[in-house]
Short mmCIF file of C-alpha atoms and ligand atoms in Angstrom, two decimals:
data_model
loop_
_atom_site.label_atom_id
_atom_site.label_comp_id
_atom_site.label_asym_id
_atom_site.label_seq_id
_atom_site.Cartn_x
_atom_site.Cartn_y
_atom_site.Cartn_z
CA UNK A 1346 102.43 82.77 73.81
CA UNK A 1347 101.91 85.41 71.24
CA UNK A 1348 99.20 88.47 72.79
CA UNK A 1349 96.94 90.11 69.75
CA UNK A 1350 98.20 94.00 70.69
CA UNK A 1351 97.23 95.22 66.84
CA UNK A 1352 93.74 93.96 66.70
CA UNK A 1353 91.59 96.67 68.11
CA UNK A 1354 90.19 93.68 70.89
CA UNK A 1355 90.62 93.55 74.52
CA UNK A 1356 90.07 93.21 77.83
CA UNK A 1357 90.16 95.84 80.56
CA UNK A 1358 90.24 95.11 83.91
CA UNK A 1359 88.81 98.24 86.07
CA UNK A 1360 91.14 99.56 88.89
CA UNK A 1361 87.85 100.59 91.07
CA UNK A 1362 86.35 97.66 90.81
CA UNK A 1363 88.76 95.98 92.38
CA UNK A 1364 89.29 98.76 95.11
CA UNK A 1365 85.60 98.62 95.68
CA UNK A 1366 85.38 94.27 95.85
CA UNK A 1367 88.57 94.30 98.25
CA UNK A 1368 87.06 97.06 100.46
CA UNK A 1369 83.40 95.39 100.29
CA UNK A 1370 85.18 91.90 101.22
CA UNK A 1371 87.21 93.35 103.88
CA UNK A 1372 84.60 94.89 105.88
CA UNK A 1373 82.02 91.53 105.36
CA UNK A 1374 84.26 89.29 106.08
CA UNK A 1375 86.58 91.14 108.89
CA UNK A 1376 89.80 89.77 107.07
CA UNK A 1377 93.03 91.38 108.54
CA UNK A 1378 94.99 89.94 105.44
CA UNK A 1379 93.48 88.64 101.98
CA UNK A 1380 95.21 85.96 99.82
CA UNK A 1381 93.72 87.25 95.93
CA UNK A 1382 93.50 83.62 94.25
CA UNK A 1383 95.31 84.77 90.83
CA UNK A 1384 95.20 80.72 89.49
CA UNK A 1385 94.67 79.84 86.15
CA UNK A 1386 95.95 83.71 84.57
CA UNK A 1387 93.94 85.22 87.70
CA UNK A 1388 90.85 83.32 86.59
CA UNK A 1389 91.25 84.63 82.93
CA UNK A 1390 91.48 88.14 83.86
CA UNK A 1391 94.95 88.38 83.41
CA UNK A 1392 98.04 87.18 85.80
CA UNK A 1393 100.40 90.15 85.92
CA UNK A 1394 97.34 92.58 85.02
CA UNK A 1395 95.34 91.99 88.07
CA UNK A 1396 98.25 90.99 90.43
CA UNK A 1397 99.38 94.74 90.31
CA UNK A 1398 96.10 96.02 90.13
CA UNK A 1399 95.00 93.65 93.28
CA UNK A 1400 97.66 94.64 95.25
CA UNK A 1401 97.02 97.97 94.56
CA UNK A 1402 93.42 97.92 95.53
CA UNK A 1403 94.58 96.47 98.92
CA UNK A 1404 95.06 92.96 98.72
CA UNK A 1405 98.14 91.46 101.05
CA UNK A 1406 98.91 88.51 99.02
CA UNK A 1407 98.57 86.16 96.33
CA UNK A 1408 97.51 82.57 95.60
CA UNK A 1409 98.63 80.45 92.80
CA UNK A 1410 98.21 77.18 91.51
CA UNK A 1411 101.71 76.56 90.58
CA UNK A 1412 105.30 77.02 91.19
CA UNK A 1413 105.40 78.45 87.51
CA UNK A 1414 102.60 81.45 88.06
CA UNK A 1415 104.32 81.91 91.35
CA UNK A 1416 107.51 82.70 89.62
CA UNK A 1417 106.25 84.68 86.85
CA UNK A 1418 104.71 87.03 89.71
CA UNK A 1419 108.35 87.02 91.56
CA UNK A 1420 109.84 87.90 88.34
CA UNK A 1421 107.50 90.92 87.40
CA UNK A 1422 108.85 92.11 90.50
CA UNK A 1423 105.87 91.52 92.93
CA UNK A 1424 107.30 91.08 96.87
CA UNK A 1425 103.69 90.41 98.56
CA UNK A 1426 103.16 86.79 100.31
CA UNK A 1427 102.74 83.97 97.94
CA UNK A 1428 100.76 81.01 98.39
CA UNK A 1429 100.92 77.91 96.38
CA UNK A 1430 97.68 76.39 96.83
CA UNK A 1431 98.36 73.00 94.61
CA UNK A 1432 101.06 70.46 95.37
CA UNK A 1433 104.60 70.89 93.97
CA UNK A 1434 107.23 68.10 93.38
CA UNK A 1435 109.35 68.11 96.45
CA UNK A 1436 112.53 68.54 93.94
CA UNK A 1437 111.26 72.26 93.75
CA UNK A 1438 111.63 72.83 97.11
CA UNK A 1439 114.94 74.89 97.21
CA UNK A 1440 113.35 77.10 94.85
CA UNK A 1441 110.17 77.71 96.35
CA UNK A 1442 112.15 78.97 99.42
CA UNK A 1443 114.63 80.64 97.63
CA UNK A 1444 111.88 82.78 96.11
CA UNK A 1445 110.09 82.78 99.52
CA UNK A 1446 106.74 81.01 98.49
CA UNK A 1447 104.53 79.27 100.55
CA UNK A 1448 104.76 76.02 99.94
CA UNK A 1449 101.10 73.78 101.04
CA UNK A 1450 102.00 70.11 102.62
CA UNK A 1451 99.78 67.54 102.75
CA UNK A 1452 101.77 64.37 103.97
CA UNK A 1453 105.19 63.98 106.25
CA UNK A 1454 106.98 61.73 103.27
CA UNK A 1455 106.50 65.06 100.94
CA UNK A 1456 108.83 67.12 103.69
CA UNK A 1457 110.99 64.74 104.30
CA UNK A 1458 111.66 64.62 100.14
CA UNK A 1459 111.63 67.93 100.50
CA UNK A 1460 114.33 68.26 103.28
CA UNK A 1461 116.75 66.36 101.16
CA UNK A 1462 116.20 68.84 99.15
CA UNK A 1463 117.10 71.81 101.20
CA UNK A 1464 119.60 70.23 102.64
CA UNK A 1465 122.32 73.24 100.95
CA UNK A 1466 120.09 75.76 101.15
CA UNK A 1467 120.53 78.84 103.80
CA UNK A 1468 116.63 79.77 103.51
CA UNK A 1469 113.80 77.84 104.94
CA UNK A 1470 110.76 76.84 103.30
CA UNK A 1471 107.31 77.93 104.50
CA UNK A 1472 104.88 75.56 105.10
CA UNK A 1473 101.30 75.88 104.74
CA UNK A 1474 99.58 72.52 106.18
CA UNK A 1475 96.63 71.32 104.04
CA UNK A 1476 93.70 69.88 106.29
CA UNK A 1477 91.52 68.25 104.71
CA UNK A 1478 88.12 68.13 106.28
CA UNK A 1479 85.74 67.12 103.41
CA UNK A 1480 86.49 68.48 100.06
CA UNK A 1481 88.51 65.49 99.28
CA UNK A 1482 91.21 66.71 97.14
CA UNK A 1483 95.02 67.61 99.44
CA UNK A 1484 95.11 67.86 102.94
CA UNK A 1485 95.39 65.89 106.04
CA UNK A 1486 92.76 63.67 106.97
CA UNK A 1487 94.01 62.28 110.38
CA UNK A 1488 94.59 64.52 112.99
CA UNK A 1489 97.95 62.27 114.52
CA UNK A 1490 99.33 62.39 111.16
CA UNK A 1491 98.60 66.84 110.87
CA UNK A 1492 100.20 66.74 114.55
CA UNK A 1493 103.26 64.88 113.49
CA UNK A 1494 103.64 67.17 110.19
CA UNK A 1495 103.43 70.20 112.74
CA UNK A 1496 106.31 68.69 115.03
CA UNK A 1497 108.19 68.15 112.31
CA UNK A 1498 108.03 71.37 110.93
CA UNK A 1499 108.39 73.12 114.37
CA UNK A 1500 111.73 71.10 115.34
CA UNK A 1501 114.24 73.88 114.47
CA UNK A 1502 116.09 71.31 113.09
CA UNK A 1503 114.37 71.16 109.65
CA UNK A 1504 114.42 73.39 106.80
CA UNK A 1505 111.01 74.69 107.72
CA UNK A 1506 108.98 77.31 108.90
CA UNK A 1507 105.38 76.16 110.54
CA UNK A 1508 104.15 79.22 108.71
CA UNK A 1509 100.39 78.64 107.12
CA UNK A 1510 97.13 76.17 107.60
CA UNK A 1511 94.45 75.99 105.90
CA UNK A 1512 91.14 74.40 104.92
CA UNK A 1513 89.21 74.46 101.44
CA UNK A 1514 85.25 73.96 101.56
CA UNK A 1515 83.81 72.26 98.95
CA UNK A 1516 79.75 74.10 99.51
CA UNK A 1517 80.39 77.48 101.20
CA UNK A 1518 78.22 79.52 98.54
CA UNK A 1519 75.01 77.36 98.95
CA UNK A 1520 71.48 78.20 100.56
CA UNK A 1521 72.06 74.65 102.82
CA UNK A 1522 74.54 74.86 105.16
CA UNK A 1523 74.72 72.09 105.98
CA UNK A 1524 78.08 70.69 104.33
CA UNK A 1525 79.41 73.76 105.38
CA UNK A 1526 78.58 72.82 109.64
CA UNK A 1527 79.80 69.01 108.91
CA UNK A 1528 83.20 70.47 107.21
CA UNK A 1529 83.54 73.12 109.95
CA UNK A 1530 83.20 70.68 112.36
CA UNK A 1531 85.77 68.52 111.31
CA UNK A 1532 88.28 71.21 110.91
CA UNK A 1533 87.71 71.69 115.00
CA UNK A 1534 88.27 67.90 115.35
CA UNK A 1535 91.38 67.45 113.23
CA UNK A 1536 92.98 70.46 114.84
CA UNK A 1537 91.55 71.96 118.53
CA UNK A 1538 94.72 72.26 120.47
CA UNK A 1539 97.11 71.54 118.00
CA UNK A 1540 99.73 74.66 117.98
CA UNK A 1541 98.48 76.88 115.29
CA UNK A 1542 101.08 79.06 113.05
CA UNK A 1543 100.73 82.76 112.44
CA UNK A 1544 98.27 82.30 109.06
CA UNK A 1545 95.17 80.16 109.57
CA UNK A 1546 92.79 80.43 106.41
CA UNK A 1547 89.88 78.66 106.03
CA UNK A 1548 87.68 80.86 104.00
CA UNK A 1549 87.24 81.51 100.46
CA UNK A 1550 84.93 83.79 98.60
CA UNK A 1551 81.62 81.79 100.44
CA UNK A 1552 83.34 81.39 103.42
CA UNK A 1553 84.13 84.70 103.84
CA UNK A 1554 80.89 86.41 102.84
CA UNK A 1555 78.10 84.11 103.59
CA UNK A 1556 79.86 82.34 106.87
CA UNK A 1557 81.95 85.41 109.27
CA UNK A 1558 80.98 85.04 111.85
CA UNK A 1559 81.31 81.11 112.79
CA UNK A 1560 84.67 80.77 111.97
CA UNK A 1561 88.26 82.29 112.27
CA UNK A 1562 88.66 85.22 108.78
CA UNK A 1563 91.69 87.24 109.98
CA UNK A 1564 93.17 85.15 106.98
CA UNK A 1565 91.00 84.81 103.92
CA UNK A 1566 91.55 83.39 100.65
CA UNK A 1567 89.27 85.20 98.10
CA UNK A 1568 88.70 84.68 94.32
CA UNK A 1569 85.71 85.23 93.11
CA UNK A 1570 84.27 87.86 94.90
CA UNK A 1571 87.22 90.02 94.19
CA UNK A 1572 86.65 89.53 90.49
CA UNK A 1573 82.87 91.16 91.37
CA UNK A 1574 81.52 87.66 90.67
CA UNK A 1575 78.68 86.53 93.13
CA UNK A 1576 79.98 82.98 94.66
CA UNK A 1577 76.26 81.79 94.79
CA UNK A 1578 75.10 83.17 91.79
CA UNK A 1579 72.33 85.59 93.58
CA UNK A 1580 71.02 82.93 95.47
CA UNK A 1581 72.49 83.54 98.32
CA UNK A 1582 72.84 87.54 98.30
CA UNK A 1583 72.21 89.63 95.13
CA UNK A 1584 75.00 90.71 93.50
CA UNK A 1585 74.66 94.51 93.37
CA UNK A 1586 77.17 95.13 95.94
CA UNK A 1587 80.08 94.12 93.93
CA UNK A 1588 81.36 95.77 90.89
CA UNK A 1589 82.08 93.88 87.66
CA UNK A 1590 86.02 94.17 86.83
CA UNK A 1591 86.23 92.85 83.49
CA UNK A 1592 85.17 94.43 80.05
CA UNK A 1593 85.64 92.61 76.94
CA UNK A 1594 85.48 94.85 74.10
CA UNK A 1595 86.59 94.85 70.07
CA UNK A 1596 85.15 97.08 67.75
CA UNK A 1597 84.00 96.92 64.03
CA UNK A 1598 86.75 95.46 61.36
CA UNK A 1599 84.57 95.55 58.34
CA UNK A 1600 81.06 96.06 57.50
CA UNK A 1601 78.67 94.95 54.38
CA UNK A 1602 75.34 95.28 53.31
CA UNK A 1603 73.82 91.93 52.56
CA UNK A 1604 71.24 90.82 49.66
CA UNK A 1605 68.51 88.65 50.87
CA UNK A 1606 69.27 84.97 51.96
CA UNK A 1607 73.11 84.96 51.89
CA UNK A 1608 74.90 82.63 54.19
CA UNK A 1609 76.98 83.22 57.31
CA UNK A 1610 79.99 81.61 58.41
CA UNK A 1611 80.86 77.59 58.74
CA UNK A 1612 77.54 75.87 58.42
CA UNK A 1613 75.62 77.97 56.72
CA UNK A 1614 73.31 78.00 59.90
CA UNK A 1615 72.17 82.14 59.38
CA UNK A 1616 70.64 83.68 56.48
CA UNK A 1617 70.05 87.19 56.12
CA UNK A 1618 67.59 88.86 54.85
CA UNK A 1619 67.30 91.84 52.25
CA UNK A 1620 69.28 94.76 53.15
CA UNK A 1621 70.33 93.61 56.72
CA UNK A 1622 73.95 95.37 57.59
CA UNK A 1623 76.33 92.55 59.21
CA UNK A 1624 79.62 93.38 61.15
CA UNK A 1625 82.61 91.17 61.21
CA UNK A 1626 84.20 91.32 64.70
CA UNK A 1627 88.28 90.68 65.24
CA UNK A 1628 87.55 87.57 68.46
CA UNK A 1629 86.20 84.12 67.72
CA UNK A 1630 86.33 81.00 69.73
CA UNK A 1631 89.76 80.58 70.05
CA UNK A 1632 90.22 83.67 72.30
CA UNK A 1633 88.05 81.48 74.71
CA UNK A 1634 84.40 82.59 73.42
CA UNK A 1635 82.19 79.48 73.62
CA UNK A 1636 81.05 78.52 70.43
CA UNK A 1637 77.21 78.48 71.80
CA UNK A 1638 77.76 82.35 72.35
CA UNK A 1639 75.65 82.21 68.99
CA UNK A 1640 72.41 83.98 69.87
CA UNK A 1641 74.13 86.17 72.39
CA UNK A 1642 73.56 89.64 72.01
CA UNK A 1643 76.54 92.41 71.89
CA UNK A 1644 76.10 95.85 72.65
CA UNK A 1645 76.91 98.34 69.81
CA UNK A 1646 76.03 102.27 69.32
CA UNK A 1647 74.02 101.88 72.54
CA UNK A 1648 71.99 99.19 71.14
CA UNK A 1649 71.82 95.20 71.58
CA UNK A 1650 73.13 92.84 68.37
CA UNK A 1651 73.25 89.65 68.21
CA UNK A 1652 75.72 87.41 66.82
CA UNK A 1653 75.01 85.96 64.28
CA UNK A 1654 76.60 81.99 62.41
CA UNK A 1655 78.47 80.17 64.01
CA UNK A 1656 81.34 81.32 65.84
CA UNK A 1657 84.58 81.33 63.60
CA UNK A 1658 88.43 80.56 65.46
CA UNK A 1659 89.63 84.54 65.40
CA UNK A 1660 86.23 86.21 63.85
CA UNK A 1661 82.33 86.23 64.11
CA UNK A 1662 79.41 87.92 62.63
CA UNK A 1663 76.91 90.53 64.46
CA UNK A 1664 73.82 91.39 62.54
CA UNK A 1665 73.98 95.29 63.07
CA UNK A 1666 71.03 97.26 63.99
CA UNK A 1667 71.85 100.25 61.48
CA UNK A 1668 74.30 100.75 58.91
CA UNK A 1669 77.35 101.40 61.28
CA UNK A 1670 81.36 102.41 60.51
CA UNK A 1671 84.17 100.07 60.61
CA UNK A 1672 85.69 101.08 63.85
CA UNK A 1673 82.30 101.32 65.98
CA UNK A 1674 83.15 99.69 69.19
CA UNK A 1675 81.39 96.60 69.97
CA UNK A 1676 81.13 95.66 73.90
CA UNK A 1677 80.90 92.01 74.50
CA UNK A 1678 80.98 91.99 77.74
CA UNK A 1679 80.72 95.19 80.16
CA UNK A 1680 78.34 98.13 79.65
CA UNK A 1681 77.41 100.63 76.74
CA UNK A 1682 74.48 103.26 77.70
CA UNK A 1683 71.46 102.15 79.26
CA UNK A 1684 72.89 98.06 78.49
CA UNK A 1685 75.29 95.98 80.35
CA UNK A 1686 76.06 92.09 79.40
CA UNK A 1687 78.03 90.52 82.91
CA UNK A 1688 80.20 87.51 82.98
CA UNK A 1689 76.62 85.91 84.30
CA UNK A 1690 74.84 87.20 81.80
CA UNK A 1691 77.56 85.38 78.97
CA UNK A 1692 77.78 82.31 81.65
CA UNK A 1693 73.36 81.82 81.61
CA UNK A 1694 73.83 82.16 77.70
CA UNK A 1695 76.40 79.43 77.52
CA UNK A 1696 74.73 77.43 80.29
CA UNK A 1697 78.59 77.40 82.74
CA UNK A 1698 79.47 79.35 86.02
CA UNK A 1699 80.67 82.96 85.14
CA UNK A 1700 83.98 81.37 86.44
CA UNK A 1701 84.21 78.74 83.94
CA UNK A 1702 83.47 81.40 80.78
CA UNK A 1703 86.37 83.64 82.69
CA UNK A 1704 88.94 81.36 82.83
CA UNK A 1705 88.78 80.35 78.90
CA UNK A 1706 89.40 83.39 78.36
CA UNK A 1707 92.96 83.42 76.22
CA UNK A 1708 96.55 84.49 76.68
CA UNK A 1709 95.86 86.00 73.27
CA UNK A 1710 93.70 88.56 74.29
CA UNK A 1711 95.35 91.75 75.38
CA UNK A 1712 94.31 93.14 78.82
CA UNK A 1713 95.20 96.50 80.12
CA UNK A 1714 93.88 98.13 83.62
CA UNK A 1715 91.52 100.84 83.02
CA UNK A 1716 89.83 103.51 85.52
C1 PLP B 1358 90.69 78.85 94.14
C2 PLP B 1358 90.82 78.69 95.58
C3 PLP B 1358 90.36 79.70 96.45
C4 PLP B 1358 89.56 80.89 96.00
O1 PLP B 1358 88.23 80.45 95.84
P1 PLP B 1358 87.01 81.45 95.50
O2 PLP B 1358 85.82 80.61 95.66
O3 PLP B 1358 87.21 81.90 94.09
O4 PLP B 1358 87.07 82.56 96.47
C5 PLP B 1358 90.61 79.53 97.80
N1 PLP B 1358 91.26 78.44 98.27
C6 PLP B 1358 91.68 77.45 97.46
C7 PLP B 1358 92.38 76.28 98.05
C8 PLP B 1358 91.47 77.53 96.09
O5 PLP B 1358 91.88 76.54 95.32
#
């Protein structure tokens, strides 16, 4: 993995943002502890960037995907709780509790493997039970089968600790509830009675804004909202009460005034016409821009520009409004005067969920914590 730190490109993630979305999320949803979902590079944003900045805007833990980003996070020195929300080969069990990470369960045969595997280890492994109660993907489905998994992990016996449980809805951030009710439903079916450990989670960004008060959110795992990115897209609640954390900004690398009708980039798909200034911009699509970003329009000198050609791999065209300096910085996304482009705004362009754009978003890109 090679990061672009000479190219004058990059991403910075805003410190008060964050403060404000934690803060925001912690008073809607009531949660006594937040899990920050920092999967996939923290959803583009940038692991290591936003764990430290996440934890320092008041978030009590993290959630991964894998044992690998868990690791990275132990080894950049981060102590907080850490959740491993996918499944990991029971051969990595020693080092998941060796590195005290959370690791999620969804059948007995996995702990058993696992308990072979801890057999010469002094530290138990924490357990977070997956219930699955409509989202199809881990979990328990059978509520005998969750109950022997929990007296197996509570027989002091085993290299476990009956620490976690959770559930994962697959429609929280939707006008119609009703997939919500069914999924809650099952979730008091498949485990009313059953002992319950210290962390019980069922709530992600949805969840935990939309739904509060109808089910348990002392424990909530939040991604989205954190990132200031409205779960339901404004049709649930408008999105002015969370700040956007991400800027994506390069600035000018060279500059030419065109004659009438010349070409631009692979294609030939833009011609300019006489006189028209165009800017070449260090970012193409290989630092995760869709390639339909054509069209889009940048924000330069307080102004809108649009891109213009195709997107190349590490460069693009902007047709510039004025005749403007190498240099000038060019904001992609985030806001320049009276203008402001938002992950939405790029994600309605591209026709994908502001999550989808975010997460392309590539190692190569440098991201540092600003404000
Ligand atoms: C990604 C993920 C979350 C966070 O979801 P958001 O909708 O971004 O808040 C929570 N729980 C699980 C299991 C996840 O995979």
């Amino acid at each position: 993995m090679v990061v672009a730190i000479t190219r004058p490109t990059r991403i910075k993630i805003s410190q008060s943002a964050i403060t404000h979305n934690v803060s925001v999320t912690r008073k809607i949803s009531g949660a006594k502890f937040m899990f920050l979902a920092v999967k996939a590079n923290a959803y583009g944003f940038g692991l290591q960037t936003m764990a430290q900045a996440a934890i320092k805007g008041g978030v009590d833990g993290l959630a991964v995907a894998v044992l690998d980003e868990a690791l990275a996070l132990r080894q950049a020195g981060i102590t907080a709780p850490i959740l491993i929300l996918g499944i990991t080969l029971p051969q990595y069990a020693k080092i998941m509790a060796e590195n005290d990470l959370i690791a999620t369960v969804s059948d007995l045969d996995w702990l058993k493997l696992a308990a072979h595997n801890l057999e010469h280890t002094a530290n138990k492994l924490q357990v977070n039970l997956g219930v699955d109660t409509g989202m199809g993907r881990i979990g328990f489905r059978k509520r005998e089968a969750l109950a022997q998994a929990i007296t197996y992990v509570q027989d002091a016996k085993t290299p476990f600790n009956y620490q976690s449980i959770m559930t994962h809805f697959a429609e929280a951030d939707s006008v119609n509830n009703d997939y919500f009710h069914e999924q809650l439903a099952n979730w008091h079916t498949l485990t009313d009675r059953l002992p319950m450990p210290p962390m019980v989670h069922l709530a992600n960004s949805g969840a935990a804004l939309y739904h509060a008060d109808e089910l348990p959110t002392d424990y909530i795992r939040a991604g989205t909202v954190i990132y200031g990115m409205e779960p339901s897209r404004g049709t649930v609640l408008a999105d002015d009460y969370l700040r956007p954390v991400l800027t994506l900004e390069t600035e000018l690398i060279y500059v030419k005034k065109m004659p009438a009708n010349a070409a631009i980039s692979y294609g030939h798909t833009y011609h300019t016409q006489e006189g028209e200034w165009i800017g070449t911009l260090p970012i193409g699509y290989a630092d995760g821009l869709p390639r339909s970003l054509k069209g889009f329009e940048v924000l330069i000198n307080g102004q809108r520009a649009p891109i213009v050609g195709n997107l190349a791999m590490d460069q693009m065209m902007i047709s510039l409004p004025e005749e403007l300096p190498v240099g000038t910085v060019v904001t992609i996304i985030g806001q320049q005067g009276q203008y402001e482009n938002t992950l939405e705004d790029v994600a309605q362009h591209v026709a994908l969920a502001p999550w989808v754009v975010a997460t392309g978003l590539q190692e190569r890109l440098l991201r540092v914590i600003a404000d």
